[in-house]
Amino acid sequence: MKSGKYEVLVVGGGHAGCEAALASSRLGSKT
């Protein structure tokens, strides 16, 4: 795992985690 700077950390890969990652990505956040 490489280290880097991110704006959003999504914990969990279920439905809510996937929706959170998609929404933050669409808003231009670095996930």
PDB file of C-alpha atoms in Angstrom:
ATOM      1  CA  MET A   1       0.000   0.000   0.000  1.00  0.00           C
ATOM      2  CA  LYS A   2       1.507   3.310  -1.021  1.00  0.00           C
ATOM      3  CA  SER A   3       1.133   6.358   1.153  1.00  0.00           C
ATOM      4  CA  GLY A   4      -0.340   9.587  -0.089  1.00  0.00           C
ATOM      5  CA  LYS A   5      -2.505  12.538   0.802  1.00  0.00           C
ATOM      6  CA  TYR A   6      -6.231  12.043   0.564  1.00  0.00           C
ATOM      7  CA  GLU A   7      -9.264  14.188   1.375  1.00  0.00           C
ATOM      8  CA  VAL A   8     -11.716  11.369   2.112  1.00  0.00           C
ATOM      9  CA  LEU A   9     -11.280   8.021   3.834  1.00  0.00           C
ATOM     10  CA  VAL A  10     -14.036   5.478   3.249  1.00  0.00           C
ATOM     11  CA  VAL A  11     -14.169   2.637   5.762  1.00  0.00           C
ATOM     12  CA  GLY A  12     -16.188  -0.346   4.582  1.00  0.00           C
ATOM     13  CA  GLY A  13     -16.934  -1.859   1.227  1.00  0.00           C
ATOM     14  CA  GLY A  14     -20.639  -2.433   1.588  1.00  0.00           C
ATOM     15  CA  HIS A  15     -23.379  -0.490  -0.143  1.00  0.00           C
ATOM     16  CA  ALA A  16     -22.944   2.651   1.980  1.00  0.00           C
ATOM     17  CA  GLY A  17     -19.153   2.630   1.571  1.00  0.00           C
ATOM     18  CA  CYS A  18     -19.414   2.308  -2.199  1.00  0.00           C
ATOM     19  CA  GLU A  19     -21.975   5.115  -2.356  1.00  0.00           C
ATOM     20  CA  ALA A  20     -19.773   7.349  -0.175  1.00  0.00           C
ATOM     21  CA  ALA A  21     -16.727   6.708  -2.362  1.00  0.00           C
ATOM     22  CA  LEU A  22     -18.677   7.362  -5.559  1.00  0.00           C
ATOM     23  CA  ALA A  23     -20.259  10.565  -4.234  1.00  0.00           C
ATOM     24  CA  SER A  24     -16.974  11.994  -2.958  1.00  0.00           C
ATOM     25  CA  SER A  25     -15.236  11.124  -6.219  1.00  0.00           C
ATOM     26  CA  ARG A  26     -17.940  12.821  -8.268  1.00  0.00           C
ATOM     27  CA  LEU A  27     -17.544  15.935  -6.118  1.00  0.00           C
ATOM     28  CA  GLY A  28     -13.844  16.027  -6.958  1.00  0.00           C
ATOM     29  CA  SER A  29     -12.403  14.798  -3.667  1.00  0.00           C
ATOM     30  CA  LYS A  30      -9.271  12.681  -3.691  1.00  0.00           C
ATOM     31  CA  THR A  31     -10.341   9.299  -2.303  1.00  0.00           C
TER      32      THR A  31
END
